[in-house]
Amino acid sequence: MAAAAFPDSDALAFTDRHCSTCHNDVDKEGGLDLTSLQYSPSDPVNFQTWVKVHDRVQSGDMPPPEKKRPAADELGPFVQGLGTRLVAFEQDLVTREGRATQRRLNRVEYENALRDLLNLPYLQVKDQLPEDGEAHRYNKVGDALEVSYVQMSRYMSAAKYAVIEAMRAKLAQVPTTTKRYYARDQAALTGRFNNYDTGLSFTNRATTPIVGLEPEPEVRARRAAITVGDADPARRELEAVGWVHGNYPAAMTTGFTSYRAPMAGRYRVKFSGYTIWVGPYGHLQPFNNNRVVGHPPAIRWVEPNFDDISAGRGAEPITISTQGSQVNRRLGTFDLTTEPKVHDLGVIDLYANDTIIVDASRFFRSRPTVTRGIWTNPLAQRDGMPGVAFRWMEIEGPMQDASNGAGYKALFGDLPLKRVTEAEPGVKVPGAIPQLESPFAAGAGRGRGGRGRGPAVPDPKFEVVSTNAEQDAERLLRSFLQRALRSPVDEDRVQRYLGLFKSQYASGVGFADAMVTAYTGVLASPGFVFVQENPGRLDDHALATRLALFLWNSEPDPALRAKAAQGQLRRPEVLREETERLLSDPKSKRFVDAFVDYWLDLRKMEDTTPSVTLYNDYYLDDMLMDAVQDETRMFVRELVAKNLPVRNVIDSNFTFLNEHLALHYGIPGVEGVAMRKVNLPPDSVRGGLITQASILKITANGTTTSPVLRGVWITERIMGFPIPPPPAAVPAVEPDTRGATTIREQIQKHSADESCAGCHRKLDAPGFALESFDVMGGWRDRYRGVAAEVAPELGFGRNGHPFAFHHALPVDPSGRLVDGRPFQEVREFKKLILKDEAQIARNLARQLTVFSTGAPVRFSDREHIEEIVRSTKAQDYGLRGIIHGIVQSDLFRNK
């Protein structure tokens, strides 16, 4: 579209009278010269400039307060006229091209689609694919999801790997068994019985054999057998291994490492154990913790005495995780009690070659404190230290049900899969499959560590037995294409993949190899990798795909496909029913987790680590890191599940806590490691997302907090007002870690520059309101500094490690909103911004629209967003209602 004249002379006269005195070719306030700006909406930059002019004038930001405000009869026609022209241009563009740029599946969607299609819930392929780009905050926008030769090559290798994994699941099926793995049989636990003989110079890392509370020094010294074994079954059940340290994967794993999951599948896992108290060894000895500067000498026991065992003094949180396969994962938690008890994790997913690690989560895991060459346990007290003891782990599995082998059935139906060692009549023996792509190849087994290779294993030859190869191939490919591709399959496409099979089979490879090649082609094809949408109203199949990618982060299931095939999905009531069904399915957890990962940046939780100088009370507190992420994910899931009002995003009377996180928040009455919904005390500073520890950590850098960073984050992510980047020539505000000046003083000096003041008026208020929270979300009244002229604050953190820090200047969490309304602290700030709940709902609707459609919210989309917000007002802007409103809107139902 050629550049057009400005909408009309009256509008041009308006900018001359009210804007050009500042925004001219000389002053160019804000980098804008309205005297030379043409109206050329086909240029995206030009279009956005006029949108900015429209919005700043409409909101009253411009002209600024010190300038004369235009009269209403002059202001209204300008804003309405410019807005009408901008909308008309954009709607014409959308009609021709659609709102969303065509995109491919991102790598998480691709992995989920393969998992669901081939019934491989444990499949891990996303890490084989390059990182996805992001645009408008999400990894679902086509403009950022580039496609390259490398990308397509990785899709092909991942697709082939997934197909062979489905075959492997069939080939590797083993009967369900139940077996106990005794702690005394685990080299990882018993290898440290005789501490000094194993080369260790400290007993804090040692393990010890006990029966009940009875020490076994002869066993520990290797003068007696490690276990009575089958000779005394009753005593064997009571034999245990105890220890006083946490898991330290780099050197000392506390796990049942003799077990390796024989195949990926579902297993029931149980543990038998109890807590103990280990007495002190030797004599009282003074020490000064030289890892924490300023910590005074104290009388502490420095080593455990494994000949002095008594009953535990309380429960200990235990974390169970995997090690050895593709990805190390947390499987579950429980509280180990003082009385011996069996703890059931329930049925969980294990990957092939997984082994099980047991971690006493509260115990030290890095090097314990050193003083004068002596290793010490920071949890030690004058009369000893806590410990744990485990007897056995019991595993039942892999569980067998109708889903076992479903992936193979989707590929090869009822054709038998056979191992073959030499040619059989009518069977071609395949060649070796490349190691990277096949779990059958030599060396493909996963060894210990996150993604390490295990020892080489023989390469088993296998073949799918077909007595009529071409006929079976055509039948299987037709069926698979109908399931894999998300739109009707034409005959040309069937013949294309059948031709690929025929060419491979004719070259001499076996039936299985030729079919794997054809299936790989399907799963790396544009029909599978790309989201197929045409401009205008989405057809039922495209609508089904968009809905599934939104609420399951995956492809449509058979029920949703059936509605699409019948042409029913376009009916609003059916679309609502299917939306409700998908939201109520456990797979919707994928949606919530993916959404909060990008909306709230939860995926960046581990980008920073609390400073060991200023915040050593958080040192290696893995339990806290796990809990704060669980709190946010469970909180947002609750908002969706219960259709809770959007005001809960800002403030709520509940959250999700376990004992460790409750102690961090100073909330009494929560016991145990399990996360659960907790009603907050009246007038609590917690409640809502913005005072959750995960958000407060993400918006800090690990050393200091910045009201600027937090203010921008809250203003954009929660309140929905974009903040432009600062001018390139203006240096960032750097907090003073010495504690000599407050961040407020530095910001006030910084924002004295008029080019900074405009934005700071908007973003400083939420930033200052959150200054009462430190880098890990803990409450504070004073800052911390490295050289303050006050005595150090001393203690031991919830992770058991000693800390010492200096208090600096007092925190001032007061502020004033851009409209002048004052607040003294965060609770008053929450009440003020909740005066406009519609804005919080508006922002959520916009965020969810980008996530669900893969397109930014355009200027012409604003009225649709307003309609979604209006439609949920009667429900107090419930989050589930907002999701329904988006799905029913033209924004979602049109490309």
PDB file of C-alpha atoms in Angstrom, residues 560-766:
ATOM      1  CA  LEU A 560     -11.322 -33.695  19.337  1.00  0.00           C
ATOM      2  CA  ARG A 561     -10.430 -34.890  15.841  1.00  0.00           C
ATOM      3  CA  ALA A 562     -13.794 -36.639  15.611  1.00  0.00           C
ATOM      4  CA  LYS A 563     -15.656 -33.430  16.430  1.00  0.00           C
ATOM      5  CA  ALA A 564     -13.621 -31.650  13.768  1.00  0.00           C
ATOM      6  CA  ALA A 565     -14.241 -34.358  11.166  1.00  0.00           C
ATOM      7  CA  GLN A 566     -17.989 -34.115  11.812  1.00  0.00           C
ATOM      8  CA  GLY A 567     -17.908 -30.343  11.355  1.00  0.00           C
ATOM      9  CA  GLN A 568     -19.232 -29.788  14.892  1.00  0.00           C
ATOM     10  CA  LEU A 569     -16.359 -27.905  16.449  1.00  0.00           C
ATOM     11  CA  ARG A 570     -17.338 -24.605  14.871  1.00  0.00           C
ATOM     12  CA  ARG A 571     -20.561 -24.649  16.890  1.00  0.00           C
ATOM     13  CA  PRO A 572     -20.027 -22.435  19.967  1.00  0.00           C
ATOM     14  CA  GLU A 573     -21.607 -24.878  22.401  1.00  0.00           C
ATOM     15  CA  VAL A 574     -19.478 -27.781  21.138  1.00  0.00           C
ATOM     16  CA  LEU A 575     -16.360 -25.643  21.196  1.00  0.00           C
ATOM     17  CA  ARG A 576     -17.147 -24.715  24.789  1.00  0.00           C
ATOM     18  CA  GLU A 577     -17.686 -28.365  25.753  1.00  0.00           C
ATOM     19  CA  GLU A 578     -14.365 -29.368  24.229  1.00  0.00           C
ATOM     20  CA  THR A 579     -12.574 -26.460  25.877  1.00  0.00           C
ATOM     21  CA  GLU A 580     -13.960 -27.566  29.212  1.00  0.00           C
ATOM     22  CA  ARG A 581     -12.958 -31.179  28.547  1.00  0.00           C
ATOM     23  CA  LEU A 582      -9.387 -30.251  27.681  1.00  0.00           C
ATOM     24  CA  LEU A 583      -9.070 -27.942  30.686  1.00  0.00           C
ATOM     25  CA  SER A 584     -10.311 -30.712  32.991  1.00  0.00           C
ATOM     26  CA  ASP A 585      -7.845 -33.268  31.621  1.00  0.00           C
ATOM     27  CA  PRO A 586      -4.506 -33.835  33.428  1.00  0.00           C
ATOM     28  CA  LYS A 587      -2.745 -32.790  30.214  1.00  0.00           C
ATOM     29  CA  SER A 588      -3.836 -29.200  30.896  1.00  0.00           C
ATOM     30  CA  LYS A 589      -0.972 -29.103  33.392  1.00  0.00           C
ATOM     31  CA  ARG A 590       1.247 -28.719  30.323  1.00  0.00           C
ATOM     32  CA  PHE A 591      -0.617 -25.536  29.393  1.00  0.00           C
ATOM     33  CA  VAL A 592      -0.366 -23.941  32.825  1.00  0.00           C
ATOM     34  CA  ASP A 593       3.295 -24.829  33.251  1.00  0.00           C
ATOM     35  CA  ALA A 594       4.264 -23.620  29.774  1.00  0.00           C
ATOM     36  CA  PHE A 595       2.266 -20.419  30.185  1.00  0.00           C
ATOM     37  CA  VAL A 596       3.766 -19.457  33.558  1.00  0.00           C
ATOM     38  CA  ASP A 597       7.239 -20.380  32.303  1.00  0.00           C
ATOM     39  CA  TYR A 598       7.002 -17.519  29.805  1.00  0.00           C
ATOM     40  CA  TRP A 599       4.433 -15.125  31.242  1.00  0.00           C
ATOM     41  CA  LEU A 600       6.101 -15.106  34.663  1.00  0.00           C
ATOM     42  CA  ASP A 601       9.607 -16.161  33.513  1.00  0.00           C
ATOM     43  CA  LEU A 602       9.520 -19.159  35.851  1.00  0.00           C
ATOM     44  CA  ARG A 603      11.888 -20.978  33.478  1.00  0.00           C
ATOM     45  CA  LYS A 604      14.576 -18.507  34.599  1.00  0.00           C
ATOM     46  CA  MET A 605      14.487 -19.497  38.272  1.00  0.00           C
ATOM     47  CA  GLU A 606      18.016 -20.884  38.210  1.00  0.00           C
ATOM     48  CA  ASP A 607      19.558 -18.069  36.178  1.00  0.00           C
ATOM     49  CA  THR A 608      20.824 -16.454  39.376  1.00  0.00           C
ATOM     50  CA  THR A 609      22.065 -17.766  42.708  1.00  0.00           C
ATOM     51  CA  PRO A 610      21.792 -15.873  46.012  1.00  0.00           C
ATOM     52  CA  SER A 611      25.109 -14.289  46.931  1.00  0.00           C
ATOM     53  CA  VAL A 612      27.101 -16.341  49.441  1.00  0.00           C
ATOM     54  CA  THR A 613      28.421 -13.063  50.845  1.00  0.00           C
ATOM     55  CA  LEU A 614      25.149 -11.234  51.464  1.00  0.00           C
ATOM     56  CA  TYR A 615      22.656 -14.120  51.501  1.00  0.00           C
ATOM     57  CA  ASN A 616      24.529 -17.147  52.768  1.00  0.00           C
ATOM     58  CA  ASP A 617      21.429 -18.196  54.769  1.00  0.00           C
ATOM     59  CA  TYR A 618      20.055 -19.373  51.403  1.00  0.00           C
ATOM     60  CA  TYR A 619      23.231 -21.262  50.519  1.00  0.00           C
ATOM     61  CA  LEU A 620      22.433 -24.515  48.667  1.00  0.00           C
ATOM     62  CA  ASP A 621      18.815 -24.479  49.852  1.00  0.00           C
ATOM     63  CA  ASP A 622      17.466 -26.792  47.155  1.00  0.00           C
ATOM     64  CA  MET A 623      14.305 -27.491  49.141  1.00  0.00           C
ATOM     65  CA  LEU A 624      13.359 -23.826  49.032  1.00  0.00           C
ATOM     66  CA  MET A 625      14.039 -23.594  45.290  1.00  0.00           C
ATOM     67  CA  ASP A 626      11.774 -26.574  44.643  1.00  0.00           C
ATOM     68  CA  ALA A 627       9.003 -25.310  46.912  1.00  0.00           C
ATOM     69  CA  VAL A 628       8.794 -21.773  45.527  1.00  0.00           C
ATOM     70  CA  GLN A 629       8.389 -23.062  41.970  1.00  0.00           C
ATOM     71  CA  ASP A 630       5.757 -25.569  43.066  1.00  0.00           C
ATOM     72  CA  GLU A 631       3.867 -22.793  44.866  1.00  0.00           C
ATOM     73  CA  THR A 632       3.498 -20.678  41.729  1.00  0.00           C
ATOM     74  CA  ARG A 633       2.560 -23.538  39.419  1.00  0.00           C
ATOM     75  CA  MET A 634      -0.007 -24.942  41.851  1.00  0.00           C
ATOM     76  CA  PHE A 635      -1.410 -21.474  42.526  1.00  0.00           C
ATOM     77  CA  VAL A 636      -2.069 -20.731  38.840  1.00  0.00           C
ATOM     78  CA  ARG A 637      -3.525 -24.213  38.310  1.00  0.00           C
ATOM     79  CA  GLU A 638      -5.934 -23.479  41.153  1.00  0.00           C
ATOM     80  CA  LEU A 639      -6.996 -20.193  39.563  1.00  0.00           C
ATOM     81  CA  VAL A 640      -7.799 -22.022  36.335  1.00  0.00           C
ATOM     82  CA  ALA A 641      -9.427 -25.081  37.905  1.00  0.00           C
ATOM     83  CA  LYS A 642     -11.732 -23.096  40.211  1.00  0.00           C
ATOM     84  CA  ASN A 643     -12.317 -20.110  37.868  1.00  0.00           C
ATOM     85  CA  LEU A 644     -11.151 -17.852  40.682  1.00  0.00           C
ATOM     86  CA  PRO A 645     -11.406 -14.070  40.269  1.00  0.00           C
ATOM     87  CA  VAL A 646      -8.457 -12.352  38.669  1.00  0.00           C
ATOM     88  CA  ARG A 647      -7.952 -10.263  41.805  1.00  0.00           C
ATOM     89  CA  ASN A 648      -6.153 -13.325  43.209  1.00  0.00           C
ATOM     90  CA  VAL A 649      -3.272 -12.540  40.882  1.00  0.00           C
ATOM     91  CA  ILE A 650      -2.649  -9.457  43.039  1.00  0.00           C
ATOM     92  CA  ASP A 651      -3.876 -10.615  46.427  1.00  0.00           C
ATOM     93  CA  SER A 652      -5.402 -13.817  47.762  1.00  0.00           C
ATOM     94  CA  ASN A 653      -6.274 -15.325  51.118  1.00  0.00           C
ATOM     95  CA  PHE A 654      -4.505 -18.592  50.282  1.00  0.00           C
ATOM     96  CA  THR A 655      -1.389 -20.004  48.715  1.00  0.00           C
ATOM     97  CA  PHE A 656       0.404 -23.374  48.502  1.00  0.00           C
ATOM     98  CA  LEU A 657       3.081 -24.158  51.080  1.00  0.00           C
ATOM     99  CA  ASN A 658       5.058 -26.875  52.761  1.00  0.00           C
ATOM    100  CA  GLU A 659       6.814 -26.559  56.091  1.00  0.00           C
ATOM    101  CA  HIS A 660      10.039 -25.250  54.615  1.00  0.00           C
ATOM    102  CA  LEU A 661       8.388 -22.517  52.555  1.00  0.00           C
ATOM    103  CA  ALA A 662       6.028 -21.634  55.412  1.00  0.00           C
ATOM    104  CA  LEU A 663       9.044 -21.045  57.665  1.00  0.00           C
ATOM    105  CA  HIS A 664      10.544 -18.851  54.963  1.00  0.00           C
ATOM    106  CA  TYR A 665       7.337 -16.801  54.929  1.00  0.00           C
ATOM    107  CA  GLY A 666       6.989 -16.803  58.725  1.00  0.00           C
ATOM    108  CA  ILE A 667       3.631 -18.621  58.590  1.00  0.00           C
ATOM    109  CA  PRO A 668       3.042 -21.019  61.524  1.00  0.00           C
ATOM    110  CA  GLY A 669       1.177 -24.308  61.614  1.00  0.00           C
ATOM    111  CA  VAL A 670       2.433 -25.980  58.433  1.00  0.00           C
ATOM    112  CA  GLU A 671       4.268 -29.269  58.940  1.00  0.00           C
ATOM    113  CA  GLY A 672       5.817 -31.698  56.517  1.00  0.00           C
ATOM    114  CA  VAL A 673       7.352 -31.643  53.073  1.00  0.00           C
ATOM    115  CA  ALA A 674       4.090 -32.005  51.104  1.00  0.00           C
ATOM    116  CA  MET A 675       2.808 -28.900  49.340  1.00  0.00           C
ATOM    117  CA  ARG A 676      -0.765 -28.097  50.224  1.00  0.00           C
ATOM    118  CA  LYS A 677      -3.304 -25.260  50.013  1.00  0.00           C
ATOM    119  CA  VAL A 678      -2.985 -23.027  53.067  1.00  0.00           C
ATOM    120  CA  ASN A 679      -5.247 -20.194  54.198  1.00  0.00           C
ATOM    121  CA  LEU A 680      -3.111 -17.169  54.961  1.00  0.00           C
ATOM    122  CA  PRO A 681      -3.322 -15.210  58.220  1.00  0.00           C
ATOM    123  CA  PRO A 682      -5.403 -12.018  58.073  1.00  0.00           C
ATOM    124  CA  ASP A 683      -3.482  -9.035  56.723  1.00  0.00           C
ATOM    125  CA  SER A 684      -0.627 -11.251  55.496  1.00  0.00           C
ATOM    126  CA  VAL A 685       1.898  -9.635  53.173  1.00  0.00           C
ATOM    127  CA  ARG A 686       1.725 -12.836  51.107  1.00  0.00           C
ATOM    128  CA  GLY A 687      -1.135 -13.824  48.849  1.00  0.00           C
ATOM    129  CA  GLY A 688      -1.278 -13.325  45.097  1.00  0.00           C
ATOM    130  CA  LEU A 689       1.554 -13.801  42.653  1.00  0.00           C
ATOM    131  CA  ILE A 690       3.561 -10.634  43.138  1.00  0.00           C
ATOM    132  CA  THR A 691       4.710 -11.512  46.662  1.00  0.00           C
ATOM    133  CA  GLN A 692       5.518 -15.151  45.952  1.00  0.00           C
ATOM    134  CA  ALA A 693       9.171 -16.002  46.417  1.00  0.00           C
ATOM    135  CA  SER A 694       9.582 -17.290  42.859  1.00  0.00           C
ATOM    136  CA  ILE A 695       8.567 -13.923  41.387  1.00  0.00           C
ATOM    137  CA  LEU A 696      10.693 -11.996  43.863  1.00  0.00           C
ATOM    138  CA  LYS A 697      13.724 -14.147  43.027  1.00  0.00           C
ATOM    139  CA  ILE A 698      13.229 -13.881  39.270  1.00  0.00           C
ATOM    140  CA  THR A 699      13.073 -10.096  39.545  1.00  0.00           C
ATOM    141  CA  ALA A 700      16.323  -9.875  41.544  1.00  0.00           C
ATOM    142  CA  ASN A 701      19.880 -10.647  40.528  1.00  0.00           C
ATOM    143  CA  GLY A 702      20.982 -12.759  43.496  1.00  0.00           C
ATOM    144  CA  THR A 703      23.014  -9.995  45.101  1.00  0.00           C
ATOM    145  CA  THR A 704      20.692  -7.001  45.277  1.00  0.00           C
ATOM    146  CA  THR A 705      17.138  -6.021  44.499  1.00  0.00           C
ATOM    147  CA  SER A 706      16.296  -3.195  42.136  1.00  0.00           C
ATOM    148  CA  PRO A 707      12.953  -1.350  42.227  1.00  0.00           C
ATOM    149  CA  VAL A 708      13.582  -0.529  38.564  1.00  0.00           C
ATOM    150  CA  LEU A 709      13.786  -4.166  37.468  1.00  0.00           C
ATOM    151  CA  ARG A 710      10.910  -5.258  39.662  1.00  0.00           C
ATOM    152  CA  GLY A 711       8.883  -2.214  38.698  1.00  0.00           C
ATOM    153  CA  VAL A 712       9.260  -2.872  34.985  1.00  0.00           C
ATOM    154  CA  TRP A 713       8.401  -6.541  35.480  1.00  0.00           C
ATOM    155  CA  ILE A 714       5.238  -5.872  37.498  1.00  0.00           C
ATOM    156  CA  THR A 715       4.134  -3.005  35.274  1.00  0.00           C
ATOM    157  CA  GLU A 716       4.444  -5.080  32.108  1.00  0.00           C
ATOM    158  CA  ARG A 717       3.672  -8.665  33.196  1.00  0.00           C
ATOM    159  CA  ILE A 718       0.941  -8.055  35.765  1.00  0.00           C
ATOM    160  CA  MET A 719      -0.512  -4.614  35.119  1.00  0.00           C
ATOM    161  CA  GLY A 720      -0.167  -4.747  31.332  1.00  0.00           C
ATOM    162  CA  PHE A 721       1.522  -1.432  30.570  1.00  0.00           C
ATOM    163  CA  PRO A 722       4.594  -1.706  28.324  1.00  0.00           C
ATOM    164  CA  ILE A 723       7.686   0.249  29.344  1.00  0.00           C
ATOM    165  CA  PRO A 724      10.057   1.332  26.567  1.00  0.00           C
ATOM    166  CA  PRO A 725      13.754   0.509  26.961  1.00  0.00           C
ATOM    167  CA  PRO A 726      15.882   3.234  28.546  1.00  0.00           C
ATOM    168  CA  PRO A 727      17.864   5.613  26.332  1.00  0.00           C
ATOM    169  CA  ALA A 728      21.147   4.046  25.272  1.00  0.00           C
ATOM    170  CA  ALA A 729      23.216   6.898  26.708  1.00  0.00           C
ATOM    171  CA  VAL A 730      21.682   6.666  30.194  1.00  0.00           C
ATOM    172  CA  PRO A 731      23.580   4.329  32.564  1.00  0.00           C
ATOM    173  CA  ALA A 732      21.664   1.798  34.640  1.00  0.00           C
ATOM    174  CA  VAL A 733      21.143   2.316  38.356  1.00  0.00           C
ATOM    175  CA  GLU A 734      23.602   0.109  40.241  1.00  0.00           C
ATOM    176  CA  PRO A 735      22.608  -0.670  43.863  1.00  0.00           C
ATOM    177  CA  ASP A 736      25.237   0.065  46.500  1.00  0.00           C
ATOM    178  CA  THR A 737      26.222  -3.257  48.099  1.00  0.00           C
ATOM    179  CA  ARG A 738      28.217  -1.392  50.751  1.00  0.00           C
ATOM    180  CA  GLY A 739      24.927  -0.256  52.245  1.00  0.00           C
ATOM    181  CA  ALA A 740      26.002   3.388  52.398  1.00  0.00           C
ATOM    182  CA  THR A 741      23.166   4.715  50.253  1.00  0.00           C
ATOM    183  CA  THR A 742      19.730   3.340  49.556  1.00  0.00           C
ATOM    184  CA  ILE A 743      18.482   2.404  46.135  1.00  0.00           C
ATOM    185  CA  ARG A 744      15.731   5.011  46.529  1.00  0.00           C
ATOM    186  CA  GLU A 745      18.321   7.768  46.853  1.00  0.00           C
ATOM    187  CA  GLN A 746      20.115   6.569  43.749  1.00  0.00           C
ATOM    188  CA  ILE A 747      16.913   6.334  41.691  1.00  0.00           C
ATOM    189  CA  GLN A 748      15.801   9.807  42.720  1.00  0.00           C
ATOM    190  CA  LYS A 749      19.113  11.181  41.517  1.00  0.00           C
ATOM    191  CA  HIS A 750      18.921   9.145  38.327  1.00  0.00           C
ATOM    192  CA  SER A 751      15.353  10.143  37.457  1.00  0.00           C
ATOM    193  CA  ALA A 752      16.087  13.833  37.847  1.00  0.00           C
ATOM    194  CA  ASP A 753      16.941  13.544  34.153  1.00  0.00           C
ATOM    195  CA  GLU A 754      13.679  14.403  32.369  1.00  0.00           C
ATOM    196  CA  SER A 755      14.317  11.718  29.747  1.00  0.00           C
ATOM    197  CA  CYS A 756      14.115   9.171  32.586  1.00  0.00           C
ATOM    198  CA  ALA A 757      11.463  10.743  34.783  1.00  0.00           C
ATOM    199  CA  GLY A 758       8.453   9.884  32.605  1.00  0.00           C
ATOM    200  CA  CYS A 759       8.969   6.138  32.758  1.00  0.00           C
ATOM    201  CA  HIS A 760      10.123   6.153  36.379  1.00  0.00           C
ATOM    202  CA  ARG A 761       6.848   7.750  37.411  1.00  0.00           C
ATOM    203  CA  LYS A 762       5.111   4.584  36.184  1.00  0.00           C
ATOM    204  CA  LEU A 763       7.495   1.845  37.225  1.00  0.00           C
ATOM    205  CA  ASP A 764       9.036   3.017  40.490  1.00  0.00           C
ATOM    206  CA  ALA A 765       5.876   2.556  42.574  1.00  0.00           C
ATOM    207  CA  PRO A 766       5.518  -1.245  42.219  1.00  0.00           C
TER     208      PRO A 766
END
